mmCIF file of C-alpha atoms in Angstrom:
data_model
loop_
_atom_site.group_PDB
_atom_site.id
_atom_site.type_symbol
_atom_site.label_atom_id
_atom_site.label_comp_id
_atom_site.label_asym_id
_atom_site.label_seq_id
_atom_site.Cartn_x
_atom_site.Cartn_y
_atom_site.Cartn_z
ATOM 1 C CA UNK A 1 13.107 -44.163 -14.456
ATOM 2 C CA UNK A 2 10.778 -44.574 -11.477
ATOM 3 C CA UNK A 3 12.366 -41.726 -9.554
ATOM 4 C CA UNK A 4 10.096 -39.632 -7.346
ATOM 5 C CA UNK A 5 10.090 -36.139 -8.862
ATOM 6 C CA UNK A 6 7.442 -34.592 -6.633
ATOM 7 C CA UNK A 7 8.000 -31.017 -5.490
ATOM 8 C CA UNK A 8 8.618 -32.032 -1.865
ATOM 9 C CA UNK A 9 11.169 -34.664 -2.886
ATOM 10 C CA UNK A 10 12.947 -32.245 -5.193
ATOM 11 C CA UNK A 11 13.185 -29.657 -2.426
ATOM 12 C CA UNK A 12 14.427 -32.195 0.107
ATOM 13 C CA UNK A 13 17.164 -33.449 -2.250
ATOM 14 C CA UNK A 14 18.290 -30.008 -3.435
ATOM 15 C CA UNK A 15 21.650 -28.648 -2.345
ATOM 16 C CA UNK A 16 21.850 -26.570 0.827
ATOM 17 C CA UNK A 17 22.325 -23.314 -1.061
ATOM 18 C CA UNK A 18 19.243 -23.957 -3.196
ATOM 19 C CA UNK A 19 17.220 -24.921 -0.116
ATOM 20 C CA UNK A 20 18.227 -21.662 1.561
ATOM 21 C CA UNK A 21 17.139 -19.740 -1.528
ATOM 22 C CA UNK A 22 13.791 -21.555 -1.542
ATOM 23 C CA UNK A 23 13.293 -20.859 2.172
ATOM 24 C CA UNK A 24 14.037 -17.166 1.611
ATOM 25 C CA UNK A 25 11.588 -16.998 -1.271
ATOM 26 C CA UNK A 26 8.867 -18.728 0.743
ATOM 27 C CA UNK A 27 9.368 -16.255 3.599
ATOM 28 C CA UNK A 28 9.164 -13.368 1.140
ATOM 29 C CA UNK A 29 5.984 -14.846 -0.329
ATOM 30 C CA UNK A 30 4.353 -15.258 3.090
ATOM 31 C CA UNK A 31 5.318 -11.714 4.073
ATOM 32 C CA UNK A 32 3.960 -10.293 0.816
ATOM 33 C CA UNK A 33 0.661 -12.154 1.227
ATOM 34 C CA UNK A 34 0.389 -10.740 4.746
ATOM 35 C CA UNK A 35 0.874 -7.241 3.347
ATOM 36 C CA UNK A 36 -1.573 -7.921 0.516
ATOM 37 C CA UNK A 37 -4.397 -8.993 2.830
ATOM 38 C CA UNK A 38 -3.818 -6.210 5.366
ATOM 39 C CA UNK A 39 -3.578 -3.551 2.647
ATOM 40 C CA UNK A 40 -6.666 -4.901 0.861
ATOM 41 C CA UNK A 41 -8.840 -4.540 3.949
ATOM 42 C CA UNK A 42 -7.231 -1.239 5.011
ATOM 43 C CA UNK A 43 -7.835 0.429 1.640
ATOM 44 C CA UNK A 44 -11.384 -0.922 1.617
ATOM 45 C CA UNK A 45 -12.045 0.687 5.003
ATOM 46 C CA UNK A 46 -10.500 3.945 3.827
ATOM 47 C CA UNK A 47 -12.704 4.077 0.745
ATOM 48 C CA UNK A 48 -15.864 3.308 2.727
ATOM 49 C CA UNK A 49 -14.945 5.825 5.437
ATOM 50 C CA UNK A 50 -14.222 8.585 2.945
ATOM 51 C CA UNK A 51 -17.498 7.999 1.134
ATOM 52 C CA UNK A 52 -19.449 8.040 4.409
ATOM 53 C CA UNK A 53 -17.807 11.275 5.537
ATOM 54 C CA UNK A 54 -18.355 12.962 2.171
ATOM 55 C CA UNK A 55 -22.041 12.066 2.347
ATOM 56 C CA UNK A 56 -22.257 13.563 5.846
ATOM 57 C CA UNK A 57 -20.266 16.656 4.850
ATOM 58 C CA UNK A 58 -22.437 17.443 1.850
ATOM 59 C CA UNK A 59 -25.660 16.723 3.719
ATOM 60 C CA UNK A 60 -25.656 20.333 4.943
ATOM 61 C CA UNK A 61 -24.555 19.679 8.506
ATOM 62 C CA UNK A 62 -23.197 22.643 10.444
ATOM 63 C CA UNK A 63 -19.416 22.743 10.113
ATOM 64 C CA UNK A 64 -18.861 23.417 13.816
ATOM 65 C CA UNK A 65 -21.038 20.443 14.751
ATOM 66 C CA UNK A 66 -19.288 18.253 12.210
ATOM 67 C CA UNK A 67 -15.892 19.351 13.520
ATOM 68 C CA UNK A 68 -16.917 18.551 17.093
ATOM 69 C CA UNK A 69 -17.990 15.059 16.085
ATOM 70 C CA UNK A 70 -14.806 14.148 14.178
ATOM 71 C CA UNK A 71 -12.088 16.109 15.990
ATOM 72 C CA UNK A 72 -9.700 13.791 17.801
ATOM 73 C CA UNK A 73 -11.380 10.605 16.580
ATOM 74 C CA UNK A 74 -8.582 8.072 16.105
ATOM 75 C CA UNK A 75 -10.488 5.590 13.947
ATOM 76 C CA UNK A 76 -11.836 8.133 11.498
ATOM 77 C CA UNK A 77 -11.388 8.217 7.743
ATOM 78 C CA UNK A 78 -8.565 10.209 6.125
ATOM 79 C CA UNK A 79 -11.028 12.831 4.875
ATOM 80 C CA UNK A 80 -12.222 13.354 8.447
ATOM 81 C CA UNK A 81 -8.695 14.065 9.651
ATOM 82 C CA UNK A 82 -8.007 16.386 6.712
ATOM 83 C CA UNK A 83 -11.225 18.278 7.408
ATOM 84 C CA UNK A 84 -10.451 18.439 11.130
ATOM 85 C CA UNK A 85 -6.921 19.743 10.461
ATOM 86 C CA UNK A 86 -8.187 22.504 8.203
ATOM 87 C CA UNK A 87 -11.076 23.468 10.453
ATOM 88 C CA UNK A 88 -8.867 23.415 13.565
ATOM 89 C CA UNK A 89 -6.349 25.799 12.004
ATOM 90 C CA UNK A 90 -9.126 28.017 10.679
ATOM 91 C CA UNK A 91 -10.682 28.335 14.138
ATOM 92 C CA UNK A 92 -7.302 28.934 15.822
ATOM 93 C CA UNK A 93 -6.555 31.806 13.457
ATOM 94 C CA UNK A 94 -10.029 33.192 14.112
ATOM 95 C CA UNK A 95 -9.390 33.082 17.864
ATOM 96 C CA UNK A 96 -6.153 35.036 17.323
ATOM 97 C CA UNK A 97 -8.163 37.778 15.668
ATOM 98 C CA UNK A 98 -6.796 37.123 12.215
ATOM 99 C CA UNK A 99 -9.335 38.830 10.015
ATOM 100 C CA UNK A 100 -7.700 38.717 6.607
ATOM 101 C CA UNK A 101 -9.439 36.043 4.574
ATOM 102 C CA UNK A 102 -6.272 35.206 2.637
ATOM 103 C CA UNK A 103 -4.338 34.419 5.825
ATOM 104 C CA UNK A 104 -7.204 32.313 7.161
ATOM 105 C CA UNK A 105 -7.467 30.354 3.961
ATOM 106 C CA UNK A 106 -3.698 29.870 3.565
ATOM 107 C CA UNK A 107 -3.367 28.578 7.124
ATOM 108 C CA UNK A 108 -6.230 26.130 6.727
ATOM 109 C CA UNK A 109 -4.965 24.968 3.345
ATOM 110 C CA UNK A 110 -1.434 24.359 4.669
ATOM 111 C CA UNK A 111 -2.832 22.334 7.562
ATOM 112 C CA UNK A 112 -4.943 20.251 5.197
ATOM 113 C CA UNK A 113 -2.038 19.668 2.814
ATOM 114 C CA UNK A 114 0.160 18.496 5.690
ATOM 115 C CA UNK A 115 -2.580 16.143 6.873
ATOM 116 C CA UNK A 116 -3.094 14.932 3.299
ATOM 117 C CA UNK A 117 0.600 14.072 2.995
ATOM 118 C CA UNK A 118 0.530 12.117 6.258
ATOM 119 C CA UNK A 119 -2.509 10.168 5.112
ATOM 120 C CA UNK A 120 -0.917 9.448 1.733
ATOM 121 C CA UNK A 121 2.279 8.223 3.386
ATOM 122 C CA UNK A 122 0.239 5.917 5.632
ATOM 123 C CA UNK A 123 -1.665 4.488 2.665
ATOM 124 C CA UNK A 124 1.557 3.895 0.739
ATOM 125 C CA UNK A 125 3.248 2.077 3.612
ATOM 126 C CA UNK A 126 4.580 -1.386 2.710
ATOM 127 C CA UNK A 127 3.936 -0.823 -1.005
ATOM 128 C CA UNK A 128 7.678 -0.554 -1.544
ATOM 129 C CA UNK A 129 8.036 -4.020 0.003
ATOM 130 C CA UNK A 130 5.616 -5.484 -2.539
ATOM 131 C CA UNK A 131 7.527 -3.748 -5.325
ATOM 132 C CA UNK A 132 10.796 -5.180 -4.025
ATOM 133 C CA UNK A 133 9.380 -8.699 -3.786
ATOM 134 C CA UNK A 134 7.963 -8.443 -7.288
ATOM 135 C CA UNK A 135 11.226 -7.256 -8.820
ATOM 136 C CA UNK A 136 13.778 -9.228 -6.798
ATOM 137 C CA UNK A 137 12.142 -12.643 -6.339
ATOM 138 C CA UNK A 138 12.619 -13.878 -9.935
ATOM 139 C CA UNK A 139 16.322 -13.051 -9.766
ATOM 140 C CA UNK A 140 16.723 -14.743 -6.402
ATOM 141 C CA UNK A 141 15.005 -17.806 -7.834
ATOM 142 C CA UNK A 142 17.212 -17.634 -10.923
ATOM 143 C CA UNK A 143 20.288 -17.548 -8.697
ATOM 144 C CA UNK A 144 19.063 -20.699 -6.967
ATOM 145 C CA UNK A 145 18.448 -22.347 -10.337
ATOM 146 C CA UNK A 146 21.912 -21.514 -11.664
ATOM 147 C CA UNK A 147 23.533 -22.705 -8.469
ATOM 148 C CA UNK A 148 21.499 -25.933 -8.540
ATOM 149 C CA UNK A 149 22.389 -26.628 -12.174
ATOM 150 C CA UNK A 150 26.069 -26.044 -11.451
ATOM 151 C CA UNK A 151 25.850 -28.404 -8.486
ATOM 152 C CA UNK A 152 24.071 -31.030 -10.618
ATOM 153 C CA UNK A 153 26.668 -30.919 -13.403
ATOM 154 C CA UNK A 154 29.526 -31.144 -10.916
ATOM 155 C CA UNK A 155 27.926 -34.326 -9.577
ATOM 156 C CA UNK A 156 27.471 -35.709 -13.102
ATOM 157 C CA UNK A 157 31.152 -35.209 -13.884
ATOM 158 C CA UNK A 158 31.973 -38.233 -11.732
ATOM 159 C CA UNK A 159 29.677 -40.555 -13.695
ATOM 160 C CA UNK A 160 30.893 -42.709 -16.518
ATOM 161 C CA UNK A 161 27.596 -42.707 -18.385
ATOM 162 C CA UNK A 162 25.130 -39.769 -18.318
ATOM 163 C CA UNK A 163 21.521 -40.332 -19.353
ATOM 164 C CA UNK A 164 18.349 -38.284 -19.124
ATOM 165 C CA UNK A 165 17.412 -40.208 -15.999
ATOM 166 C CA UNK A 166 20.582 -39.039 -14.255
ATOM 167 C CA UNK A 167 20.315 -35.431 -15.466
ATOM 168 C CA UNK A 168 16.596 -34.842 -14.903
ATOM 169 C CA UNK A 169 16.460 -34.854 -11.065
ATOM 170 C CA UNK A 170 19.258 -32.320 -10.632
ATOM 171 C CA UNK A 171 17.834 -29.966 -13.265
ATOM 172 C CA UNK A 172 14.331 -30.311 -11.842
ATOM 173 C CA UNK A 173 15.569 -29.507 -8.344
ATOM 174 C CA UNK A 174 17.201 -26.349 -9.640
ATOM 175 C CA UNK A 175 14.149 -25.220 -11.620
ATOM 176 C CA UNK A 176 11.959 -25.415 -8.525
ATOM 177 C CA UNK A 177 13.763 -22.319 -7.217
ATOM 178 C CA UNK A 178 12.715 -20.328 -10.292
ATOM 179 C CA UNK A 179 9.144 -21.560 -9.936
ATOM 180 C CA UNK A 180 9.013 -20.448 -6.288
ATOM 181 C CA UNK A 181 10.519 -17.097 -7.265
ATOM 182 C CA UNK A 182 7.739 -16.546 -9.799
ATOM 183 C CA UNK A 183 5.166 -17.729 -7.259
ATOM 184 C CA UNK A 184 6.375 -14.994 -4.903
ATOM 185 C CA UNK A 185 6.745 -12.286 -7.552
ATOM 186 C CA UNK A 186 3.525 -12.493 -9.578
ATOM 187 C CA UNK A 187 1.005 -11.868 -6.735
ATOM 188 C CA UNK A 188 3.209 -9.071 -5.357
ATOM 189 C CA UNK A 189 3.320 -7.285 -8.721
ATOM 190 C CA UNK A 190 -0.422 -7.658 -9.334
ATOM 191 C CA UNK A 191 -1.244 -6.444 -5.816
ATOM 192 C CA UNK A 192 1.164 -3.513 -6.082
ATOM 193 C CA UNK A 193 -0.436 -2.310 -9.322
ATOM 194 C CA UNK A 194 -3.944 -2.671 -7.915
ATOM 195 C CA UNK A 195 -3.148 -0.895 -4.654
ATOM 196 C CA UNK A 196 -1.270 1.882 -6.450
ATOM 197 C CA UNK A 197 -4.356 2.601 -8.562
ATOM 198 C CA UNK A 198 -6.600 2.590 -5.484
ATOM 199 C CA UNK A 199 -4.288 4.955 -3.636
ATOM 200 C CA UNK A 200 -4.147 7.283 -6.647
ATOM 201 C CA UNK A 201 -7.949 7.434 -6.733
ATOM 202 C CA UNK A 202 -8.077 8.096 -2.982
ATOM 203 C CA UNK A 203 -5.461 10.836 -3.367
ATOM 204 C CA UNK A 204 -7.532 12.498 -6.094
ATOM 205 C CA UNK A 205 -10.598 12.323 -3.852
ATOM 206 C CA UNK A 206 -8.733 13.935 -0.958
ATOM 207 C CA UNK A 207 -7.198 16.659 -3.112
ATOM 208 C CA UNK A 208 -10.590 17.462 -4.610
ATOM 209 C CA UNK A 209 -12.075 17.689 -1.128
ATOM 210 C CA UNK A 210 -9.306 20.073 -0.031
ATOM 211 C CA UNK A 211 -10.093 22.389 -2.924
ATOM 212 C CA UNK A 212 -13.843 22.259 -2.346
ATOM 213 C CA UNK A 213 -13.530 22.796 1.395
ATOM 214 C CA UNK A 214 -11.081 25.653 0.787
ATOM 215 C CA UNK A 215 -13.699 27.342 -1.386
ATOM 216 C CA UNK A 216 -16.254 26.979 1.402
ATOM 217 C CA UNK A 217 -13.848 28.436 3.965
ATOM 218 C CA UNK A 218 -13.055 31.318 1.625
ATOM 219 C CA UNK A 219 -16.727 32.176 1.291
ATOM 220 C CA UNK A 220 -17.231 31.910 5.056
ATOM 221 C CA UNK A 221 -14.028 33.691 6.088
ATOM 222 C CA UNK A 222 -15.651 37.070 6.261
ATOM 223 C CA UNK A 223 -18.827 36.009 8.055
ATOM 224 C CA UNK A 224 -18.433 32.884 10.213
ATOM 225 C CA UNK A 225 -17.185 29.304 10.275
ATOM 226 C CA UNK A 226 -20.413 27.557 11.114
ATOM 227 C CA UNK A 227 -22.094 27.554 7.735
ATOM 228 C CA UNK A 228 -23.306 24.335 6.235
ATOM 229 C CA UNK A 229 -20.838 22.118 4.399
ATOM 230 C CA UNK A 230 -22.645 22.362 1.080
ATOM 231 C CA UNK A 231 -22.932 26.116 1.092
#
């Protein structure tokens, strides 16, 4: 009855198949935590960058000057790249002597929508991995538990007398796999839900900006492209 039932001992005495399952789950957990931390800081930078650009855009700065300052900047916020894509296409069509306001606006809007989709895809990268870890890990852990219990009962079949003391270690070893599976799944699910909400809010912000900037370009299409952002 003085058996050592610590987690480390249980893992060390588990069958090879269960140990492999535990190792896989631990690797999945480490990978998901890496994604969680990187995505947490990345989405934080995106939100701060978008807010800073919106403040600059609506401050009344000349659109041509604003475009010159953000065009080609690799470390800019998503809203900067969306604005630059729309403004770049608008100016290109102007240079080609396209005078119809509808064609100018449609070209700029298509460029902004394409840029928006690229930004959304970048923000959603690795989210599917978190979803997979959250949904698959409990089942992988359950597989390890079932295998461990089967292995434990096969070993008990050779004993003449079975008591709780002989059953407990094998069952405990098997249940550790389920515990590790839940340890990997729960943070991944919580992080996925949080990041999905943040990305949805960022997407709404970007779509709203596209509509507002399109209205500005429509008003300026007949006169010039250098009016202030808040006009």
